[in-house]
Amino acid sequence: MNRIYAKHYIYCRGLNFASDASVCISILHKPWKYLKKMLPPMKTILNLMGTIFVVFFICLPPSSAQYEVHKLSQYEENKLLGLPEGAKALLGEPGKGGLSWLTFSPDGAHLALAGTIGALIVDAHTGKELALLTGHTGFVTDVEYSPDGRTLATASQDRTVRLWDTATWKQKTTLKGHTNDVQEIVYSPDGLTLASGDTDGKILLWDATTEATTGSPKEVLAAGNSSITKLMYSPDGRILVTASRDRTVHLWNTATWDSKVLTERLSSSRTLRYSPDGTTLAAGRAVEGEYSTVGLWDATTGEHKATLDGHDGYVFFVAYNPDGATLATASEDNTVCLWDATTGEHKKTLIGHNSVIWNVAYSPDETVLATGSKDGTVRLWDAATGKHKTTLTGHAQGFGMLIFYGPDGRTLASGSNDGTFRLWDTDTKKPIAILTGYSRGDVSRVAYSPDGLTLAVGDYEGVVRLWDADTGEEEKVRIEHGRPIERLAYSLDGLTLTTVDGEGVVRLWDADTGKHKTRLPGQVYVERLAYSPDGTTLATVVIKDRGRFVELRDADTLQVQTTLSVDVSSVSYSPDGIILATGNMDGTVRLWDADTGKHKVTLIVHTDEIVGGVAYSPNGKTLVTRSGGCTVLWDLTQIMKSPRQFGGEANND
């Protein structure tokens, strides 16, 4: 069996076959330049849409200029959990992976970055890559050092937390207990407890000193049914703060685990901050659709203390200076406001960026305030006077900018949607190293109309633009969904465009006029969707009632017709519409009768690995599944003839 390595590929977000079955197209975190090489007729559009990240997996023998074929030894196959029986090929991706978060070690020597296939450890002063921590079978969502720096904790969508020895980078412990993706982790200030939060609203508290390979949490907290988006201890460790996707905040007493809820909802959990003395919580407010103010709350009682009103747009970030006297707020109005953290009095407004400001960070010695903007620059300001000192350039313009100071203040790290993380020497203001190939851009999803004449492009600002696929000209139709587009799909007749946002809200639009038709009824979170080939049914992967299900809905009314009770992560129809394939959280692929919802076959892919993508070839004879960094091609002709012989079991009752 040959394993095909795609040199430039990082993170596969979805799978689709080209019409000639020779190319499997995947939405990934890499620039347009690779797509330009593959689709010359699209050159005009691609130049206009320079931030979309698309890449191709070649399923037939590729050219040596772009790909290399590596013959796997039996040892390598076993190491990769083997080739499942009934599969024709196994495609892997050995890259570093798309990265989502970073943190400095307490001594400032190392930088840990969370990503697709593990945690990357980098020398914070030279940028040299020191280690890649692998073992998780899902995207690594968070990384956190213990206060003494001896342990690194990693959280993953595989529902586990792993602890690593930072002296050897060997794994110490795997913490199992979550039943959904782990999104956030945080150590208590004394380092004795590790808290982890998942997409089901559960927070598990672990003994961080245990050396057991498995263990049980010492406490389980429930903050509702909404995904945990932030975990934070008070400086003295007496309060654990949890924020959820539904914008609620709980304050947990760590002695009794009783909780109080803030009286107002947050604009975003990323704005939530403790004052250095632990007495006050600051965060952006969500009040009657307004997100331009910042609230201050008593960190013990949750009682509202003050409102800071001075921005003309959404507040994206909040930061206290190290002594807690000043609060800095960043906004989409292109400014940073400085406030007296005690009285709430407005002190200064920093003006200079040409676009949205995503992030602010104070230097450890309190003398410099760094601001990162969509304009692609990091600006350094005198923290006392507000005077502009210098501008760090090199990042491309676009969505998102992460900035962090190292604990010793010698290094500033900045990450951008241009696919790079940069390490800056804070004395010379020059880049020490540039780490490439990690983050994502403005465009979140693309979809072709069935006739191939229109390209729909959704972005993180909640806008879908329709482009002429031949000329590259933007058409008149512009759809305002309102929230970042996470899923995008045409109906098979091309008359309806379906959008799904980060909150799981599904909307149907007239693809010709852009007029809103309907939205998904009920309070469910839709993670994936797929139209049946005849366009009459919409299969939706929903998360509700603490479980994942497939709901088959009428494509016009969105009313549920059939529910498949399976812990599912991905879904795809066969070309003839007879079979529905689901990739599941338990590492299996199941085939269902698309009309009756009756289970037909279960294929064992990789035990305990989430199957994140499934797709049929145009002739329906091959099924592609993605799991644990590997892609498997299944021979459906043989499997459907004798399902018991090919990695699965039949249920033909």
XYZ file of C-alpha atoms in Angstrom:
653
model
C 0.000 0.000 0.000
C 1.308 3.444 -0.901
C 0.950 6.396 1.375
C 0.797 9.708 -0.484
C 2.290 12.702 1.289
C 1.034 16.129 0.188
C 3.930 18.439 1.021
C 1.901 21.602 1.560
C -1.131 20.162 3.312
C -2.020 20.871 6.865
C -5.591 20.578 8.184
C -8.494 18.982 6.321
C -11.823 20.598 7.217
C -13.917 18.667 4.670
C -13.745 16.237 1.756
C -15.199 16.480 -1.770
C -14.409 14.596 -4.989
C -13.923 16.373 -8.287
C -16.210 15.340 -11.092
C -13.565 13.127 -12.740
C -12.841 11.340 -9.431
C -9.167 12.237 -9.707
C -9.050 15.040 -7.197
C -10.391 15.161 -3.662
C -10.880 18.829 -2.687
C -10.514 19.826 0.969
C -10.952 23.150 2.724
C -7.651 23.741 4.513
C -5.508 26.355 6.167
C -3.188 27.255 3.262
C -3.046 30.186 0.807
C -4.628 30.547 -2.618
C -1.300 30.121 -4.426
C -1.620 26.338 -4.451
C -5.131 26.508 -5.865
C -3.912 28.912 -8.585
C -1.534 26.222 -9.821
C -4.340 23.696 -10.060
C -7.155 25.802 -11.572
C -5.786 28.317 -14.130
C -9.292 29.334 -15.345
C -10.038 30.567 -11.812
C -7.074 32.951 -11.756
C -9.143 36.111 -11.768
C -11.340 35.004 -8.886
C -8.414 33.718 -6.892
C -6.573 37.020 -7.178
C -9.639 38.743 -5.800
C -10.144 36.199 -3.032
C -6.571 36.019 -1.824
C -7.354 34.976 1.724
C -9.325 31.784 1.071
C -7.518 28.657 2.157
C -8.061 25.700 -0.169
C -5.833 22.775 -0.996
C -6.068 19.560 -2.965
C -5.476 15.910 -2.163
C -4.489 14.012 -5.311
C -6.074 10.578 -5.211
C -4.496 9.298 -8.449
C -0.694 9.242 -8.967
C 0.480 12.869 -8.508
C 3.260 14.764 -10.235
C 6.668 14.586 -8.598
C 6.880 18.374 -8.572
C 4.192 18.671 -5.935
C 4.029 15.323 -4.190
C 6.076 12.362 -3.130
C 4.970 8.770 -2.649
C 6.360 6.929 0.337
C 6.124 3.153 0.643
C 5.035 2.282 4.176
C 6.726 -0.529 6.000
C 4.562 -2.902 8.003
C 5.840 -1.203 11.135
C 4.694 2.175 9.871
C 1.309 0.765 8.963
C 0.906 -0.734 12.411
C 2.043 2.510 13.982
C -0.713 4.281 12.092
C -3.210 1.695 13.372
C -3.047 -0.229 10.100
C -5.120 -0.251 6.934
C -8.679 -1.324 7.769
C -9.928 -4.359 5.866
C -11.966 -3.284 2.875
C -9.962 -0.076 2.446
C -8.042 0.543 -0.787
C -5.576 3.189 0.350
C -4.472 5.311 3.293
C -3.560 8.940 2.730
C -1.672 10.729 5.515
C -0.629 14.266 6.317
C 2.750 14.629 8.047
C 2.712 18.434 8.328
C 2.842 20.501 11.486
C -0.857 21.281 11.310
C -2.993 24.381 11.595
C -2.393 26.110 14.904
C -5.064 27.737 17.040
C -3.528 28.977 20.303
C -0.201 29.634 21.989
C 1.217 30.169 25.456
C 4.635 30.940 26.926
C 6.263 28.758 29.556
C 6.476 30.469 32.981
C 10.196 31.168 32.509
C 9.647 32.546 29.016
C 12.027 30.037 27.439
C 9.485 28.062 25.429
C 6.391 28.720 23.377
C 3.713 26.003 23.108
C 1.307 26.137 20.177
C -1.910 24.121 19.944
C -2.779 22.677 16.550
C -4.196 20.034 14.301
C -1.946 17.077 15.045
C -0.487 17.978 18.413
C 1.343 20.683 20.356
C 4.398 22.295 18.814
C 7.146 23.409 21.230
C 9.355 26.282 20.070
C 12.388 28.025 21.587
C 10.942 31.444 22.406
C 14.229 33.246 21.776
C 15.383 31.597 18.544
C 12.168 30.230 17.044
C 13.740 26.767 16.731
C 11.218 23.947 16.842
C 12.085 21.686 19.775
C 9.342 19.056 19.880
C 6.009 18.023 18.407
C 3.786 16.356 20.998
C 1.505 13.850 19.283
C -0.936 11.318 20.636
C -4.258 13.107 20.570
C -6.594 11.820 17.874
C -8.394 15.126 17.425
C -7.548 18.807 17.029
C -5.627 20.184 20.029
C -7.755 23.094 21.227
C -5.750 24.472 24.162
C -2.328 24.275 25.820
C -1.480 25.319 29.375
C 1.701 25.179 31.436
C 1.562 24.306 35.124
C 2.637 27.222 37.360
C 6.029 25.583 38.035
C 6.547 24.946 34.321
C 7.258 21.242 34.783
C 4.091 20.046 33.070
C 2.286 21.028 29.889
C -1.395 20.164 29.638
C -3.051 19.775 26.230
C -6.804 19.621 25.544
C -8.330 18.063 22.454
C -11.459 17.375 20.487
C -10.765 13.685 21.178
C -12.349 14.347 24.612
C -9.132 13.906 26.573
C -6.542 16.007 28.384
C -2.911 14.906 28.313
C -0.093 15.922 30.656
C 3.488 16.115 29.362
C 6.841 16.279 31.169
C 8.499 19.481 29.917
C 11.981 18.162 30.684
C 11.685 15.179 28.337
C 8.461 16.027 26.417
C 7.229 12.532 27.244
C 3.574 11.963 28.044
C 2.844 11.485 31.751
C -0.919 11.077 31.982
C -4.103 10.888 29.939
C -7.175 12.263 31.688
C -10.402 10.694 30.422
C -13.892 11.598 31.548
C -15.350 14.114 29.111
C -18.100 12.945 26.772
C -17.632 15.862 24.353
C -14.795 17.913 22.841
C -12.554 19.544 25.457
C -12.278 23.243 24.632
C -10.555 24.946 27.577
C -8.098 24.052 30.349
C -6.567 26.037 33.191
C -4.383 25.298 36.217
C -5.210 26.602 39.670
C -2.605 29.128 40.918
C -1.115 26.530 43.295
C -0.822 24.007 40.452
C -2.679 21.287 42.356
C -5.844 21.304 40.274
C -6.441 21.300 36.541
C -9.867 22.378 35.285
C -11.116 21.333 31.838
C -14.308 22.452 30.089
C -16.112 20.840 27.155
C -18.716 21.609 24.515
C -21.472 20.151 26.692
C -21.038 22.740 29.449
C -19.248 20.347 31.791
C -16.175 21.337 33.826
C -14.052 18.510 35.233
C -11.565 19.154 38.042
C -8.512 16.899 38.134
C -5.761 16.206 40.623
C -2.890 17.717 38.634
C -0.259 15.813 40.602
C -1.495 12.314 39.761
C 0.864 10.062 37.826
C -1.778 7.479 36.990
C -2.288 6.775 33.295
C -6.023 7.115 33.792
C -8.039 8.605 36.577
C -11.346 10.078 37.606
C -12.042 13.774 38.145
C -12.324 14.838 41.748
C -15.253 17.141 40.946
C -17.703 17.651 38.061
C -19.442 21.006 37.535
C -22.309 21.775 35.160
C -22.589 25.303 33.766
C -25.690 24.622 31.670
C -25.683 22.878 28.294
C -23.693 25.439 26.317
C -20.056 24.980 25.300
C -17.416 26.272 27.701
C -15.479 29.104 26.047
C -13.353 30.379 28.950
C -11.908 29.064 32.217
C -10.108 31.366 34.610
C -9.048 31.228 38.277
C -8.950 34.268 40.509
C -5.360 35.186 41.517
C -5.871 33.690 44.993
C -7.479 30.526 43.600
C -10.679 30.935 45.599
C -12.923 31.491 42.572
C -13.115 29.616 39.278
C -14.773 31.636 36.528
C -16.442 29.814 33.632
C -17.889 31.465 30.532
C -20.145 29.704 28.032
C -21.159 30.058 24.417
C -24.577 31.334 25.548
C -22.697 34.377 27.015
C -23.328 33.458 30.663
C -20.618 33.584 33.343
C -20.527 31.452 36.513
C -18.398 32.212 39.578
C -17.576 28.993 41.454
C -16.406 28.985 45.069
C -13.522 26.477 45.001
C -14.104 25.503 48.649
C -17.793 24.596 48.311
C -18.299 24.643 44.515
C -21.391 26.757 44.965
C -21.848 29.147 42.041
C -23.185 32.599 41.275
C -24.099 33.939 37.858
C -23.217 37.385 36.543
C -26.259 39.630 36.206
C -25.439 40.481 32.559
C -24.314 38.551 29.518
C -20.926 39.011 27.850
C -20.309 40.178 24.300
C -17.523 37.581 24.063
C -15.719 35.355 26.554
C -12.350 36.431 25.102
C -12.884 39.861 26.713
C -13.206 38.412 30.231
C -10.388 39.467 32.602
C -9.615 39.469 36.319
C -8.021 42.528 37.840
C -4.554 41.651 39.197
C -5.810 41.876 42.792
C -8.700 39.524 42.007
C -11.451 41.864 43.233
C -12.954 42.847 39.887
C -14.007 41.154 36.663
C -14.006 43.168 33.442
C -15.599 42.130 30.140
C -17.438 43.415 27.092
C -21.204 43.649 27.643
C -24.054 42.366 25.468
C -27.038 44.586 26.247
C -29.999 44.905 23.881
C -27.848 44.166 20.862
C -25.160 46.674 21.838
C -21.577 45.460 22.309
C -19.591 48.697 22.575
C -19.430 48.988 26.370
C -17.364 47.242 29.043
C -18.738 46.159 32.404
C -17.000 45.850 35.775
C -18.315 43.317 38.284
C -17.493 42.383 41.862
C -15.491 39.167 41.440
C -16.932 37.615 44.600
C -20.629 38.502 44.433
C -21.027 39.013 40.695
C -22.665 42.373 41.345
C -22.336 45.011 38.614
C -20.079 47.909 39.646
C -19.612 50.180 36.626
C -20.005 50.546 32.870
C -17.274 51.959 30.639
C -18.828 53.713 27.637
C -16.531 55.290 25.063
C -16.234 53.084 21.978
C -18.326 53.348 18.823
C -18.082 49.683 17.935
C -17.820 46.125 19.232
C -15.224 45.667 22.011
C -12.971 42.756 21.057
C -10.397 42.668 23.843
C -9.784 43.860 27.407
C -6.506 43.900 29.361
C -5.366 45.214 32.754
C -1.889 46.621 33.153
C 0.220 44.562 35.615
C -0.481 46.789 38.649
C -4.218 46.867 37.926
C -4.510 50.652 37.807
C -5.379 50.897 34.111
C -7.722 48.964 31.871
C -7.176 48.927 28.095
C -10.034 48.086 25.702
C -9.729 47.356 21.957
C -12.566 47.902 19.520
C -13.759 47.610 15.939
C -13.790 51.435 15.853
C -9.981 51.204 15.251
C -9.125 52.645 18.684
C -7.879 51.568 22.103
C -9.299 53.305 25.168
C -7.435 53.526 28.479
C -9.534 53.701 31.648
C -8.948 54.240 35.342
C -9.666 50.711 36.562
C -10.951 51.924 39.935
C -13.207 54.843 39.007
C -14.017 53.865 35.423
C -12.910 57.308 34.223
C -11.761 57.542 30.600
C -8.078 58.560 30.454
C -6.882 58.359 26.823
C -7.787 57.119 23.369
C -5.023 55.646 21.214
C -5.524 56.405 17.514
C -3.333 55.153 14.691
C -4.532 51.790 13.406
C -6.440 51.755 10.136
C -8.740 48.860 10.970
C -10.276 46.739 13.725
C -8.047 46.156 16.769
C -8.223 42.539 17.873
C -5.770 42.338 20.733
C -3.786 44.339 23.300
C -0.992 43.279 25.661
C 1.029 45.088 28.315
C 4.740 44.404 28.665
C 5.654 42.793 32.015
C 7.412 45.991 33.166
C 4.239 48.017 32.387
C 6.064 50.507 30.166
C 4.729 49.415 26.764
C 1.272 48.582 25.423
C 1.185 46.464 22.249
C -1.865 46.491 19.978
C -2.606 44.121 17.081
C -4.957 45.057 14.263
C -6.655 43.771 11.142
C -4.483 46.262 9.262
C -1.633 43.735 9.678
C 0.466 45.812 12.088
C 1.465 45.605 15.734
C 1.862 49.035 17.282
C 3.830 49.751 20.442
C 2.717 52.635 22.668
C 4.145 54.318 25.756
C 1.818 52.889 28.392
C 2.029 56.003 30.580
C 1.603 58.762 28.003
C -0.187 56.913 25.213
C 2.390 58.174 22.715
C 3.086 55.951 19.710
C 6.621 54.477 19.844
C 6.976 52.207 16.812
C 5.093 49.967 14.388
C 5.985 46.331 13.685
C 5.170 45.373 10.117
C 5.332 42.131 8.198
C 1.936 40.520 8.701
C -0.601 40.739 5.906
C -3.894 42.485 6.503
C -6.790 40.316 7.587
C -8.950 38.796 10.278
C -7.419 38.083 13.676
C -4.217 39.043 15.433
C -2.839 37.363 18.554
C -0.121 39.127 20.552
C 1.633 37.895 23.691
C 4.628 39.095 25.674
C 7.019 36.515 27.061
C 7.221 36.558 30.874
C 10.655 38.191 30.791
C 9.508 40.849 28.319
C 12.355 40.051 25.907
C 10.072 38.521 23.300
C 6.764 39.518 21.756
C 4.828 36.892 19.790
C 2.291 37.853 17.149
C 0.078 35.521 15.160
C -2.007 36.459 12.150
C -4.368 35.038 9.561
C -1.591 35.365 6.983
C -0.363 31.943 8.094
C 2.545 33.133 10.264
C 3.568 33.554 13.874
C 6.364 36.067 14.401
C 8.715 36.341 17.359
C 10.015 39.876 17.917
C 13.030 41.069 19.888
C 11.555 43.808 22.066
C 14.869 45.684 22.229
C 15.709 45.819 18.523
C 12.066 45.618 17.355
C 13.235 43.114 14.734
C 11.780 39.654 14.073
C 13.747 36.803 15.637
C 11.905 34.119 13.709
C 8.905 33.665 11.453
C 6.905 30.460 11.893
C 4.821 29.791 8.804
C 1.754 27.801 7.830
C -0.421 28.014 10.895
C -3.473 30.253 11.006
C -6.472 31.058 8.874
C -7.941 33.948 6.929
C -11.073 36.010 6.452
C -12.844 33.542 4.174
C -14.335 30.656 6.132
C -16.301 28.625 3.566
C -16.821 28.373 -0.194
C -19.391 26.524 -2.282
C -20.001 26.194 -6.028
C -23.498 26.321 -7.420
C -24.483 22.976 -8.982
C -24.112 24.409 -12.505
C -20.613 25.663 -11.663
C -21.408 29.225 -12.761
C -21.391 30.839 -9.313
C -18.974 30.679 -6.412
C -20.412 31.521 -2.980
C -17.846 32.766 -0.479
C -18.677 33.107 3.216
C -16.494 34.970 5.697
C -15.936 35.438 9.414
C -17.919 38.666 9.402
C -21.116 36.779 8.559
C -21.297 37.874 4.912
C -21.735 35.608 1.870
C -20.731 37.061 -1.498
C -21.599 35.445 -4.814
C -19.015 35.586 -7.627
C -19.200 34.818 -11.315
C -17.028 31.693 -11.574
C -15.899 32.514 -15.118
C -15.112 36.234 -14.960
C -14.289 36.639 -11.276
C -16.709 39.556 -10.997
C -18.711 39.933 -7.802
C -22.409 39.588 -8.477
C -25.037 41.859 -7.014
C -26.269 39.326 -4.463
C -24.815 39.789 -0.990
C -26.192 37.788 1.922
C -25.916 39.144 5.463
C -26.136 36.182 7.819
C -24.855 38.247 10.755
C -22.425 35.794 12.362
C -19.245 34.056 11.112
C -20.095 31.521 8.413
C -19.152 27.980 9.483
C -21.070 25.957 6.861
C -22.211 26.821 3.344
C -24.137 24.630 0.862
C -26.289 24.918 -2.264
C -29.424 22.884 -2.757
C -29.110 20.469 -5.677
C -31.304 22.640 -7.912
C -29.152 25.665 -7.113
C -32.128 27.765 -6.023
C -31.392 27.744 -2.290
C -28.214 28.584 -0.397
C -27.884 27.294 3.165
C -25.699 29.036 5.751
C -24.733 27.901 9.247
C -22.972 30.163 11.747
C -20.757 29.487 14.754
C -23.810 29.372 17.015
C -25.299 26.564 14.907
C -28.078 28.738 13.444
C -29.201 27.496 10.003
C -30.734 29.871 7.456
C -32.043 29.271 3.920
C -31.671 32.005 1.278
C -32.934 32.501 -2.241
C -29.727 32.010 -4.226
C -30.839 34.397 -6.993
C -32.107 37.325 -4.930
C -30.395 36.762 -1.566
C -33.769 37.015 0.150
C -34.084 35.163 3.467
C -36.502 32.218 3.207
C -36.516 30.503 6.596
C -34.372 29.398 9.530
C -34.083 26.145 11.422
C -36.833 25.935 14.038
C -36.004 25.109 17.634
C -32.911 25.528 19.776
C -30.338 23.193 18.241
C -26.701 23.567 17.247
C -26.056 22.408 13.689
C -22.477 21.254 13.130
C -22.639 19.713 9.614
C -25.152 19.477 6.782
C -25.614 17.745 3.422
C -28.320 17.856 0.752
C -29.678 14.644 -0.745
C -28.929 14.344 -4.493
C -32.572 15.005 -5.409
C -32.566 18.127 -3.235
C -35.627 17.127 -1.196
C -33.860 16.291 2.073
C -31.306 18.133 4.168
C -29.243 15.970 6.531
C -28.091 17.965 9.560
C -25.670 16.913 12.271
C -27.120 18.527 15.389
C -25.959 18.806 18.970
C -28.786 18.930 21.469
C -29.950 17.237 24.641
C -26.296 16.434 25.377
C -25.907 14.280 22.293
C -25.104 14.347 18.568
C -27.695 13.159 16.078
C -28.446 13.170 12.376
C -31.788 14.764 11.600
C -33.143 14.319 8.075
C -35.256 17.388 7.290
C -37.542 18.512 4.509
C -35.283 20.778 2.444
C -38.001 23.434 2.046
C -39.636 23.554 5.488
C -36.702 22.207 7.571
C -39.125 19.993 9.485
C -37.590 16.776 10.875
C -38.611 13.609 9.023
C -36.204 11.031 10.488
C -33.643 11.011 13.290
C -30.593 8.728 13.328
C -29.472 8.096 16.889
C -25.707 7.953 16.456
C -22.893 9.994 18.007
C -21.988 11.501 14.647
C -19.342 13.967 13.482
C -19.743 14.022 9.664
C -22.283 13.020 7.022
C -22.505 12.423 3.247
C -25.045 11.081 0.724
C -24.168 8.516 -1.927
C -24.482 9.942 -5.478
C -27.698 7.995 -6.084
C -29.148 9.183 -2.771
C -29.873 5.667 -1.562
C -27.240 5.505 1.197
C -26.291 8.038 3.867
C -22.796 7.645 5.358
C -21.944 9.002 8.801
C -18.513 9.412 10.345
C -18.796 8.915 14.078
C -17.136 9.978 17.304
C -16.310 6.365 18.244
C -14.095 5.809 15.189
C -16.675 4.006 13.064
C -18.373 4.777 9.761
C -21.995 3.740 9.426
C -24.058 3.342 6.273
C -27.823 3.956 6.481
C -30.806 3.578 4.199
C -31.410 7.228 3.301
C -35.192 6.792 3.001
C -35.977 4.688 6.056
C -33.057 5.583 8.326
C -32.359 1.859 8.786
C -28.779 0.949 9.693
C -27.037 -1.232 7.090
C -23.276 -1.501 7.702
C -20.720 -0.454 10.317
C -17.090 -0.017 9.221
C -14.333 0.042 11.826
C -11.895 2.813 10.907
C -9.637 3.483 13.903
C -10.675 2.630 17.444
C -11.390 5.726 19.572
C -10.546 8.142 16.727
C -13.144 10.646 15.556
C -14.072 10.274 11.882
C -14.066 13.928 10.899
C -14.966 13.643 7.218
C -16.780 11.296 4.819
C -17.267 11.666 1.042
C -18.329 9.524 -1.924
C -16.621 9.334 -5.317
C -18.929 10.434 -8.179
C -19.561 6.832 -9.250
C -20.412 5.826 -5.691
C -17.947 2.937 -5.650
C -15.445 4.511 -3.245
C -15.992 6.114 0.138
C -13.331 8.412 1.575
C -13.077 8.848 5.355
C -10.765 11.076 7.376
C -9.741 10.106 10.896
C -6.800 10.793 13.178
C -4.731 12.555 10.514
C -5.240 9.762 7.962
C -7.599 9.355 5.010
C -8.974 5.901 4.106
C -10.417 4.874 0.705
C -13.072 2.137 1.034
C -14.130 -0.277 -1.744
C -17.930 -0.095 -1.399
C -18.558 -2.633 -4.153
C -16.959 -5.396 -2.088
C -18.194 -4.080 1.248
C -21.862 -4.044 0.241
C -21.567 -7.571 -1.198
C -20.051 -9.094 1.957
C -20.077 -6.478 4.749
C -18.907 -8.902 7.435
C -15.661 -9.541 5.598
C -14.625 -5.901 5.338
C -13.986 -4.349 8.720
C -17.588 -4.190 9.779
C -20.832 -5.879 10.500
C -24.081 -6.036 8.601
C -27.548 -5.316 9.859
C -29.869 -6.395 7.087
C -32.943 -7.029 9.136
